[in-house]
PDB file of C-alpha atoms in Angstrom:
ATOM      1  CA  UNK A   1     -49.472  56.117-292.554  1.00 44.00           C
ATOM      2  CA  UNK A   2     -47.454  52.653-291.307  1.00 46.00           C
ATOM      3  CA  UNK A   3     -45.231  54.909-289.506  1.00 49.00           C
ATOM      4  CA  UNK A   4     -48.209  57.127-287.514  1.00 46.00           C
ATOM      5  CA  UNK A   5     -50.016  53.431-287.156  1.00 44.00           C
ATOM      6  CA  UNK A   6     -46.631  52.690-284.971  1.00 44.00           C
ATOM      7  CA  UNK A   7     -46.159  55.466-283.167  1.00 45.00           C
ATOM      8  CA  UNK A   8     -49.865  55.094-281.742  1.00 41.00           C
ATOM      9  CA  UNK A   9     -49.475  52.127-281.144  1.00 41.00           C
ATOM     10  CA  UNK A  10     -45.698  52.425-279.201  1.00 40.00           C
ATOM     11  CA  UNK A  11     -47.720  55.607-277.063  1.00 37.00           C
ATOM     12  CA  UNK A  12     -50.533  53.231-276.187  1.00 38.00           C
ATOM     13  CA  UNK A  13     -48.655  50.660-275.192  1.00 40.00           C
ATOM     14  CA  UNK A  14     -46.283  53.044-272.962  1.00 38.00           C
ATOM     15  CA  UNK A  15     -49.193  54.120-271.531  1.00 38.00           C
ATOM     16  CA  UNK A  16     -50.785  50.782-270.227  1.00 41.00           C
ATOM     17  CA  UNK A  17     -47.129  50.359-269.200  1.00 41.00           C
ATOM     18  CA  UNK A  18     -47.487  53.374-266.944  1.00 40.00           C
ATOM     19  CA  UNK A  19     -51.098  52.766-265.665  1.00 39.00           C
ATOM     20  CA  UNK A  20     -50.179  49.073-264.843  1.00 40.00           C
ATOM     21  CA  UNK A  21     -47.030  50.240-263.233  1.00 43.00           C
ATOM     22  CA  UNK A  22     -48.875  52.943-261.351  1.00 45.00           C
ATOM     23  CA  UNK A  23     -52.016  50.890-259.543  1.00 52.00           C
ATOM     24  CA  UNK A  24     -52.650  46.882-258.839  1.00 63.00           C
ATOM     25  CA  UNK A  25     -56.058  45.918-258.025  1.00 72.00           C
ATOM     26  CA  UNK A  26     -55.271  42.166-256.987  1.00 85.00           C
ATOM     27  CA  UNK A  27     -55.347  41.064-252.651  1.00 87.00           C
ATOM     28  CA  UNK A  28     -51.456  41.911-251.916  1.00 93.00           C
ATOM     29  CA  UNK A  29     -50.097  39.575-249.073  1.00 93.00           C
ATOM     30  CA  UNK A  30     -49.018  41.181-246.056  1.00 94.00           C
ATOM     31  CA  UNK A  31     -44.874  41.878-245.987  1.00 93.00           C
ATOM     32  CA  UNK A  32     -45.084  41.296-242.454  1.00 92.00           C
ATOM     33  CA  UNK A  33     -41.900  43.706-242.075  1.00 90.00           C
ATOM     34  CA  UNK A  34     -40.291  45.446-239.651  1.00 90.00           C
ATOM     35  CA  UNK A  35     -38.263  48.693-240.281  1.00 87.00           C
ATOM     36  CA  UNK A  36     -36.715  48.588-236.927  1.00 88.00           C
ATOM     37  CA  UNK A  37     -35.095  45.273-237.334  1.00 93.00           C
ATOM     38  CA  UNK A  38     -31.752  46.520-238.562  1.00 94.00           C
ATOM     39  CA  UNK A  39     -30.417  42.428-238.959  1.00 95.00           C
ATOM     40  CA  UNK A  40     -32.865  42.686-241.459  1.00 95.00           C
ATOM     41  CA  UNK A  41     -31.802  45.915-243.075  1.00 95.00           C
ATOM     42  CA  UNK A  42     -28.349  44.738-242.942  1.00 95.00           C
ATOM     43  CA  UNK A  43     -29.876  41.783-245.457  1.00 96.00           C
ATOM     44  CA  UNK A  44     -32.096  43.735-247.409  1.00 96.00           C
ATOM     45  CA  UNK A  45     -29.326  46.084-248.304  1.00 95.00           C
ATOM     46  CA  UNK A  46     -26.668  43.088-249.009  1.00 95.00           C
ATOM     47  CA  UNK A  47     -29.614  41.814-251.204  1.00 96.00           C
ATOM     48  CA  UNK A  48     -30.664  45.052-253.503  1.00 96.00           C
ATOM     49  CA  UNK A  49     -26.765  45.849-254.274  1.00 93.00           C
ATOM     50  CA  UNK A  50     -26.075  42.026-254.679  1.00 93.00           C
ATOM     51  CA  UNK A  51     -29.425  41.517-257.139  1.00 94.00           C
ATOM     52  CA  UNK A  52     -30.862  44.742-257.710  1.00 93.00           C
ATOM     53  CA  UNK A  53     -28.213  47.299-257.990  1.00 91.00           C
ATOM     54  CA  UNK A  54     -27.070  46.027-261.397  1.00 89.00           C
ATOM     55  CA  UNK A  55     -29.872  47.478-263.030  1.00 90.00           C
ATOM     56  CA  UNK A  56     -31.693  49.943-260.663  1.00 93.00           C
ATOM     57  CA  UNK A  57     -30.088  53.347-258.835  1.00 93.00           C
ATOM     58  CA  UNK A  58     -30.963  54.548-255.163  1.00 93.00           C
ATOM     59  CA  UNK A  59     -30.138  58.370-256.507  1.00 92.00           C
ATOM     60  CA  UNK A  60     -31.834  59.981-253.133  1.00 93.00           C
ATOM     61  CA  UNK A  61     -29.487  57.847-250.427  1.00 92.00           C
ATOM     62  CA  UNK A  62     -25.835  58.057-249.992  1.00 92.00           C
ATOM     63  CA  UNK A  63     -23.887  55.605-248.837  1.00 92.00           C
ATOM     64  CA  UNK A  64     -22.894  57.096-245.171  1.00 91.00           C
ATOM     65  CA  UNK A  65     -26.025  56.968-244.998  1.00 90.00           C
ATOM     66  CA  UNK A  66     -26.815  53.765-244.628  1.00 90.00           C
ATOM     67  CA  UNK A  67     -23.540  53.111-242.709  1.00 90.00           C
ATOM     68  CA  UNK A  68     -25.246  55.263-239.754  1.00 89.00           C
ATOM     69  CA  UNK A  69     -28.787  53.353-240.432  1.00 88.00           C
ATOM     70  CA  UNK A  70     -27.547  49.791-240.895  1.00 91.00           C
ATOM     71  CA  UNK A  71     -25.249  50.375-238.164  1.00 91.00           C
ATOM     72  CA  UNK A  72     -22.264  49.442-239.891  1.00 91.00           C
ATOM     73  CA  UNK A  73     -19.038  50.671-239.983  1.00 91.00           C
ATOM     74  CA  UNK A  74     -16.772  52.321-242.968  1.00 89.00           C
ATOM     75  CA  UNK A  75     -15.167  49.628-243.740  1.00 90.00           C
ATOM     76  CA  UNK A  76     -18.154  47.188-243.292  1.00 91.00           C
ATOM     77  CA  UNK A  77     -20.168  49.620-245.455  1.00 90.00           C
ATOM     78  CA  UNK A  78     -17.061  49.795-248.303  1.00 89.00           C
ATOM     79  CA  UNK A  79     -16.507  45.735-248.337  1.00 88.00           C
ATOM     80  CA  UNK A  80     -19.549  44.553-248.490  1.00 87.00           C
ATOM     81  CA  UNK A  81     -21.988  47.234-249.870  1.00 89.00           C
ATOM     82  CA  UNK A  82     -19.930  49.818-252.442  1.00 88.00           C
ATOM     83  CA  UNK A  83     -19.605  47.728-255.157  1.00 83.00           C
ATOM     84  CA  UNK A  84     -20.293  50.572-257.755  1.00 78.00           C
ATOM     85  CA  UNK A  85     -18.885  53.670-255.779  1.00 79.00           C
ATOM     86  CA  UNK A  86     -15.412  55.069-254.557  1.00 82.00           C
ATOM     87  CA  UNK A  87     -16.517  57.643-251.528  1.00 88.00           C
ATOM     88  CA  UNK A  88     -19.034  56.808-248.996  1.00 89.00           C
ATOM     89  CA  UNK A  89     -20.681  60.447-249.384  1.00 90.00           C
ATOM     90  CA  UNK A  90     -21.581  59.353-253.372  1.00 92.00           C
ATOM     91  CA  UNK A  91     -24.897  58.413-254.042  1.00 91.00           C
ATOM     92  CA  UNK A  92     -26.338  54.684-254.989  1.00 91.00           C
ATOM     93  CA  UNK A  93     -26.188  54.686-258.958  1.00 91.00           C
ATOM     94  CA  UNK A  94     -26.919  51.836-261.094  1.00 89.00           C
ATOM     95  CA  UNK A  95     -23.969  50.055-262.744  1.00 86.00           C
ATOM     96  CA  UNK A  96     -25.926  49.546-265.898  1.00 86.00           C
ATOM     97  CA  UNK A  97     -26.064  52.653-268.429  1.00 86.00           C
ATOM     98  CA  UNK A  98     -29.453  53.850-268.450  1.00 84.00           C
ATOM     99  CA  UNK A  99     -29.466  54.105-272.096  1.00 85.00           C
ATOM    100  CA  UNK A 100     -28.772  50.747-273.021  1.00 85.00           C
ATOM    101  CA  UNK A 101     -30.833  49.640-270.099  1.00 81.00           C
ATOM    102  CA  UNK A 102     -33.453  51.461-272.323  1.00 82.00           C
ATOM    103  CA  UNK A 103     -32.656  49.973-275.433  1.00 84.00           C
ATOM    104  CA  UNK A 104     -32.581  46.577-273.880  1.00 83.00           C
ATOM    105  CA  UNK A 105     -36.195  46.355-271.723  1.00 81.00           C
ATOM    106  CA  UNK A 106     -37.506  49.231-273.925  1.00 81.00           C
ATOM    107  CA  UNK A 107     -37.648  51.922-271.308  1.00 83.00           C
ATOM    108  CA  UNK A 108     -34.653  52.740-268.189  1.00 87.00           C
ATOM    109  CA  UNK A 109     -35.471  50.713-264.793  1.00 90.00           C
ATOM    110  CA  UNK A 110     -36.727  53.053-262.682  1.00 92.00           C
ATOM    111  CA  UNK A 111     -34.872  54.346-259.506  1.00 93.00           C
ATOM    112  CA  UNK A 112     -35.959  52.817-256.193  1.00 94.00           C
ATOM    113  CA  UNK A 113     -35.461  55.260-253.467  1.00 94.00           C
ATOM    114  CA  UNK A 114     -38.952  56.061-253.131  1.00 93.00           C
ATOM    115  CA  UNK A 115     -40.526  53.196-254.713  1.00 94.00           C
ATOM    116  CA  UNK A 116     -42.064  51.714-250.809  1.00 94.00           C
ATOM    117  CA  UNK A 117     -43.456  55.017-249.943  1.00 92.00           C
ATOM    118  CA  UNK A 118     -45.179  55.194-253.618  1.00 93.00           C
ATOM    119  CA  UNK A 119     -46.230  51.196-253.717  1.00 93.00           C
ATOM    120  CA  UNK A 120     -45.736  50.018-250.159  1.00 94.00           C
ATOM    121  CA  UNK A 121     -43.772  47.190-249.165  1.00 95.00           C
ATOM    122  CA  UNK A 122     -46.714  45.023-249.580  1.00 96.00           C
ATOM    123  CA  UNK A 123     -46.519  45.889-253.220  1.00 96.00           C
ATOM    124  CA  UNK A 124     -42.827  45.444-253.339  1.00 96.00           C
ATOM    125  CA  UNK A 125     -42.853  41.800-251.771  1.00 97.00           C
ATOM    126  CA  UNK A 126     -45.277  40.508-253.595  1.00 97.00           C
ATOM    127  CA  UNK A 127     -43.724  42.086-257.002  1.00 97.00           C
ATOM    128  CA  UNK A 128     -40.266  39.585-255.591  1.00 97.00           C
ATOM    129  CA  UNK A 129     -42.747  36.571-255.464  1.00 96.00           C
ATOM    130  CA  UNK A 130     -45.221  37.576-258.150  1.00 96.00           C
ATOM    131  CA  UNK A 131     -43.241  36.075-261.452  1.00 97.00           C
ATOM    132  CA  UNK A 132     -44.337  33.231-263.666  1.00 97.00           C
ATOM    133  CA  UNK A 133     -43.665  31.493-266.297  1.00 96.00           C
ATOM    134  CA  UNK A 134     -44.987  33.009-269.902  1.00 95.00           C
ATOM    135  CA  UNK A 135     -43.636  31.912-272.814  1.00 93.00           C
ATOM    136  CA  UNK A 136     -45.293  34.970-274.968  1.00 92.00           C
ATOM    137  CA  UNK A 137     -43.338  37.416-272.891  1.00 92.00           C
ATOM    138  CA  UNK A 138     -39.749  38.395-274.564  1.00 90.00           C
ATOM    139  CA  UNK A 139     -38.293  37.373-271.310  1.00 91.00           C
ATOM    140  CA  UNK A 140     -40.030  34.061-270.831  1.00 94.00           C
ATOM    141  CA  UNK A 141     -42.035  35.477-267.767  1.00 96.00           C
ATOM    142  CA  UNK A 142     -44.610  37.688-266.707  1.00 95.00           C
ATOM    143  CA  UNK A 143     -45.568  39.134-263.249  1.00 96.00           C
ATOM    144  CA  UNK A 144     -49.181  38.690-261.394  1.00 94.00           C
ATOM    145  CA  UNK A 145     -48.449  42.234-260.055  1.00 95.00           C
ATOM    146  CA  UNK A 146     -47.081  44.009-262.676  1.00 94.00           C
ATOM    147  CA  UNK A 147     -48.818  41.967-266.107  1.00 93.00           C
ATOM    148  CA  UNK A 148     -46.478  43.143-268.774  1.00 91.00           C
ATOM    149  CA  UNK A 149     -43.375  43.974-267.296  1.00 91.00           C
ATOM    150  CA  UNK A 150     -40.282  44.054-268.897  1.00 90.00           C
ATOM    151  CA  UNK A 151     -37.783  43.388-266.192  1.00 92.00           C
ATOM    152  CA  UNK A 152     -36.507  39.512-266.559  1.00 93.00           C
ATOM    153  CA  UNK A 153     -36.717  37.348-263.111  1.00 95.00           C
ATOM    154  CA  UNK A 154     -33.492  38.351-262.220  1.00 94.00           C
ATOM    155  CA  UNK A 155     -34.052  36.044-258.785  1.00 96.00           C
ATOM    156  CA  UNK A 156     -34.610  32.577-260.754  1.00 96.00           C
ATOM    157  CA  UNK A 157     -31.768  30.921-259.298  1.00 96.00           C
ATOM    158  CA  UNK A 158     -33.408  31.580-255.732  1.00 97.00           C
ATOM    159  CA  UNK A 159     -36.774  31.313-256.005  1.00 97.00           C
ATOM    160  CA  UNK A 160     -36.699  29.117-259.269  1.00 96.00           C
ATOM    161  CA  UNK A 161     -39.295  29.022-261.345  1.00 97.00           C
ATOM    162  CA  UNK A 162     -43.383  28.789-260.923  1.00 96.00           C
ATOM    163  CA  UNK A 163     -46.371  28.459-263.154  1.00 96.00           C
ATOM    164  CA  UNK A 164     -49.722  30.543-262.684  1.00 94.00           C
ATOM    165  CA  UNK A 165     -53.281  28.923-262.947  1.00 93.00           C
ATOM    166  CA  UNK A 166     -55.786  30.543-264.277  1.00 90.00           C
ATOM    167  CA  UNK A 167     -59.787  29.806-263.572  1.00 90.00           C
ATOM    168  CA  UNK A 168     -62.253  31.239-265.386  1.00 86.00           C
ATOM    169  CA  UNK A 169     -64.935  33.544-263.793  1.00 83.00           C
ATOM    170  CA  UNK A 170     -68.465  33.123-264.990  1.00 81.00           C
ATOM    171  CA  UNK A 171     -67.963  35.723-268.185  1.00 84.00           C
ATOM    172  CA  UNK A 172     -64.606  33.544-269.374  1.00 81.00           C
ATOM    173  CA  UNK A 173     -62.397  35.609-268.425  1.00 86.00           C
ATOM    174  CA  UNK A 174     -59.413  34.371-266.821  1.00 85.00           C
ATOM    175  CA  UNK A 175     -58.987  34.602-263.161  1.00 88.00           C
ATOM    176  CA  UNK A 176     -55.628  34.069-261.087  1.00 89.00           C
ATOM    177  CA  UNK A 177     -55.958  30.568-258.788  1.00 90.00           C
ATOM    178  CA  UNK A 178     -52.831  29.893-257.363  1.00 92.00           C
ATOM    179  CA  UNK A 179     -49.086  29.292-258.387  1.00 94.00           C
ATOM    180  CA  UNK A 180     -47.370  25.799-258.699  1.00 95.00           C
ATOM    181  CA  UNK A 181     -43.314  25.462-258.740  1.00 93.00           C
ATOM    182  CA  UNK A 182     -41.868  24.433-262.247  1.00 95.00           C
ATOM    183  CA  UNK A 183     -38.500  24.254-261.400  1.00 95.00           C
ATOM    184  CA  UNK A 184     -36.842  24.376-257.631  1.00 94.00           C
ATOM    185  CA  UNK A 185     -34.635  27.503-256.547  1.00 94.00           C
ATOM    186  CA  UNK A 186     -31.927  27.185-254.164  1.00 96.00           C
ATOM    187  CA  UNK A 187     -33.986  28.583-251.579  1.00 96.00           C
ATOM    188  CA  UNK A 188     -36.974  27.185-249.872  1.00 95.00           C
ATOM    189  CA  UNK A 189     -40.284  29.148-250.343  1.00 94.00           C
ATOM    190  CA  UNK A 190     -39.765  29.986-246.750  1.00 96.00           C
ATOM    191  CA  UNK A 191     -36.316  30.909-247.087  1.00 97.00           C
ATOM    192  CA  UNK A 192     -37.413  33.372-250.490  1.00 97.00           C
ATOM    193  CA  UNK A 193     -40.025  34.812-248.462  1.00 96.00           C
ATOM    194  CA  UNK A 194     -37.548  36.094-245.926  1.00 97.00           C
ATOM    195  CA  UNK A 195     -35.299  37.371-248.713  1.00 97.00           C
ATOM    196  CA  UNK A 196     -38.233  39.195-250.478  1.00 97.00           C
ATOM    197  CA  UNK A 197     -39.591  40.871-246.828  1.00 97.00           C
ATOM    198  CA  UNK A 198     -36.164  41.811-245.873  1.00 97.00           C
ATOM    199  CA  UNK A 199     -35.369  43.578-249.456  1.00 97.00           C
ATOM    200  CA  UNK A 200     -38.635  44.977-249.363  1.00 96.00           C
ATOM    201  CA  UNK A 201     -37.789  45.901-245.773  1.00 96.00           C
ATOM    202  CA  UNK A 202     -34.636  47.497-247.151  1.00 96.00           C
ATOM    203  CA  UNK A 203     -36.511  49.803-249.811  1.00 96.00           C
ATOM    204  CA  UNK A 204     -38.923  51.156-247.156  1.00 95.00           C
ATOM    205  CA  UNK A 205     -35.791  52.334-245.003  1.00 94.00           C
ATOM    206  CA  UNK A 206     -34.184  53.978-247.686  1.00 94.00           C
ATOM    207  CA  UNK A 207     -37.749  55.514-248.581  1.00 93.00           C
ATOM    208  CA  UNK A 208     -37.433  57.443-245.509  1.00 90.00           C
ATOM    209  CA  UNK A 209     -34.005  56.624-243.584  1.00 87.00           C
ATOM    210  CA  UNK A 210     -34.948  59.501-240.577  1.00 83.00           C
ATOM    211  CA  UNK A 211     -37.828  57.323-239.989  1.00 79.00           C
ATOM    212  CA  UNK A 212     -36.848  56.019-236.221  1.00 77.00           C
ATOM    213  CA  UNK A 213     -35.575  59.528-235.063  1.00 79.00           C
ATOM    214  CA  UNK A 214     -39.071  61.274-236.622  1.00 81.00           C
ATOM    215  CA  UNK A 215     -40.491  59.526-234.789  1.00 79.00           C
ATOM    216  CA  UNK A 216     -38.748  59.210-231.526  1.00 82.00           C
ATOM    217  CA  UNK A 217     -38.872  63.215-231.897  1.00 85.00           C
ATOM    218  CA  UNK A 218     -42.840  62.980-232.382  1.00 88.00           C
ATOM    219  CA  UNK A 219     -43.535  61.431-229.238  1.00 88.00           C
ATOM    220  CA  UNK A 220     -41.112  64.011-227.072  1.00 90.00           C
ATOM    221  CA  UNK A 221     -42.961  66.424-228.790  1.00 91.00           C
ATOM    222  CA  UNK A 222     -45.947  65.016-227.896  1.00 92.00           C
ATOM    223  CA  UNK A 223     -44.772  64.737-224.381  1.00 93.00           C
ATOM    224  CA  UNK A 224     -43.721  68.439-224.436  1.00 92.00           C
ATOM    225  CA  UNK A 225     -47.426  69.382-225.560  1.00 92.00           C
ATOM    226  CA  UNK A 226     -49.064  67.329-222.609  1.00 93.00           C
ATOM    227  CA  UNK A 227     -47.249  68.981-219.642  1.00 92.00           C
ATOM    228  CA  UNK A 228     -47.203  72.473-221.546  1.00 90.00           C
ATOM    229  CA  UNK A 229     -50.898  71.936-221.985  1.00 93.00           C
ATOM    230  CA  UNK A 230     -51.118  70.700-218.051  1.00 92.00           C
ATOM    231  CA  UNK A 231     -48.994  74.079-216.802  1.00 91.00           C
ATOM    232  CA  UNK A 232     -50.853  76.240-219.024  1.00 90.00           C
ATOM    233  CA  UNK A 233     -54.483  74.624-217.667  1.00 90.00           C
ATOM    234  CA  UNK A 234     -52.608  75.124-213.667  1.00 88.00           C
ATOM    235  CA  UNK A 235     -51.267  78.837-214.983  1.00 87.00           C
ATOM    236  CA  UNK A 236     -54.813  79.420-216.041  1.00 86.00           C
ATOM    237  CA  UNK A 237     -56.843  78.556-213.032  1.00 85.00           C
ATOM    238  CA  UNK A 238     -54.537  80.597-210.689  1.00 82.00           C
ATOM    239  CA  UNK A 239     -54.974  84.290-212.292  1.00 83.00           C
ATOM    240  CA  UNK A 240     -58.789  83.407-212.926  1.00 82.00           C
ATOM    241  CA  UNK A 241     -59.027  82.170-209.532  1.00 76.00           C
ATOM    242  CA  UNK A 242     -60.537  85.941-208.447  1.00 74.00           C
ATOM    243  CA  UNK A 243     -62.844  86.731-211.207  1.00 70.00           C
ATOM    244  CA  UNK A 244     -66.252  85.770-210.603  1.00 56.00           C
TER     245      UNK A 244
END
């Protein structure tokens, strides 16, 4: 009976894991990026393989092909990005095992090649600046986005830490106010906010890294349709011309 008492309880809980992972119903700050800014690619990718790669895979993106995106060359792309690889044609896998990532934070961190298009970058950046201080969590912090999350602030050094405030709304229940530092990062809150956009920045690109030429492509296609549609109307008028 203990043992079917735990099991409900471990499928309930991985549950609320997955509906709080799936949906946020808080006001998400703007990201304010810009996919075409490939300095800031160039950043958000030195950023997720520096901080995030550890942990977290990219399965869906090879590394040539950021080279051609980021608009770097092999060698660039080899020094400073391939930490974890030996060809540029291989994939981005995490260096962590994903079974002892799952025995650690209780389930594998999931991959993040299509983690903008399913969250948006809004969602991403303010996941980067959404941690606080919890002292009931296992790893000592909790996220306003994401309340229960099991991935540690891995970015503490740069950001530092921060405490929430909570209000209460007129039925006691605790509303988020505002966040106050506890401890200073080696960045600036200015300085973290660029490193958040430009990482969230980074995971939108890799989302969808034919982004530019689609669209490029869509408006000569566009273009194509408009004088088609302009010859066709001309074509038309001439052999009607004689019917009454």
């Amino acid at each position: 009976m203990a043992d079917a008492k735990r099991r409900l309880t471990a499928i309930v809980a991985l549950l609320a894991s997955g509906l709080a992972f799936g949906a946020t119903d808080i006001e998400l700050e703007p990201a304010g990026n810009d996919p075409d800014n490939v300095n800031s690619l160039q950043r958000g990718a030195r950023n997720f393989m520096n901080y995030c790669a550890g942990c977290h895979s990219a399965k869906y993106v090879r590394y040539n092909t950021l080279a051609r995106g980021l608009e770097l060359s092999e060698d660039q792309l080899v020094q400073n990005l391939m930490f974890n690889a030996q060809k540029p044609f291989e994939t981005i896998q995490a260096s962590m095992r994903m079974d002892d990532a799952a025995r650690w934070f209780g389930q594998p961190p999931p991959d993040m090649s299509l983690i903008a298009r399913a969250k948006g970058t809004d969602y991403v950046f303010n996941f980067l600046k959404g941690f606080y201080l919890d002292p009931e969590s296992p790893t000592g912090v909790d996220n306003r986005v994401l309340p229960g999350t099991s991935m540690p602030h891995v970015l503490w050094e740069l950001q530092g830490f921060q405490q929430a405030i909570f209000t209460e709304d007129e039925n006691g229940n605790p509303v988020f106010d505002r966040f106050e530092p506890a401890t200073a990062g080696s960045m600036s809150a200015e300085e973290y906010d660029e490193f958040a956009r430009d990482t969230a920045n980074f995971l939108q690109y890799i989302s969808e890294p034919i982004r530019s030429t689609r669209r490029v492509l869509g408006v000569w296609v566009l273009m194509f349709l408009v004088v088609f549609w302009i010859i066709a109307s001309m074509l038309k008028k001439q052999i009607w011309k004689d019917v009454t």
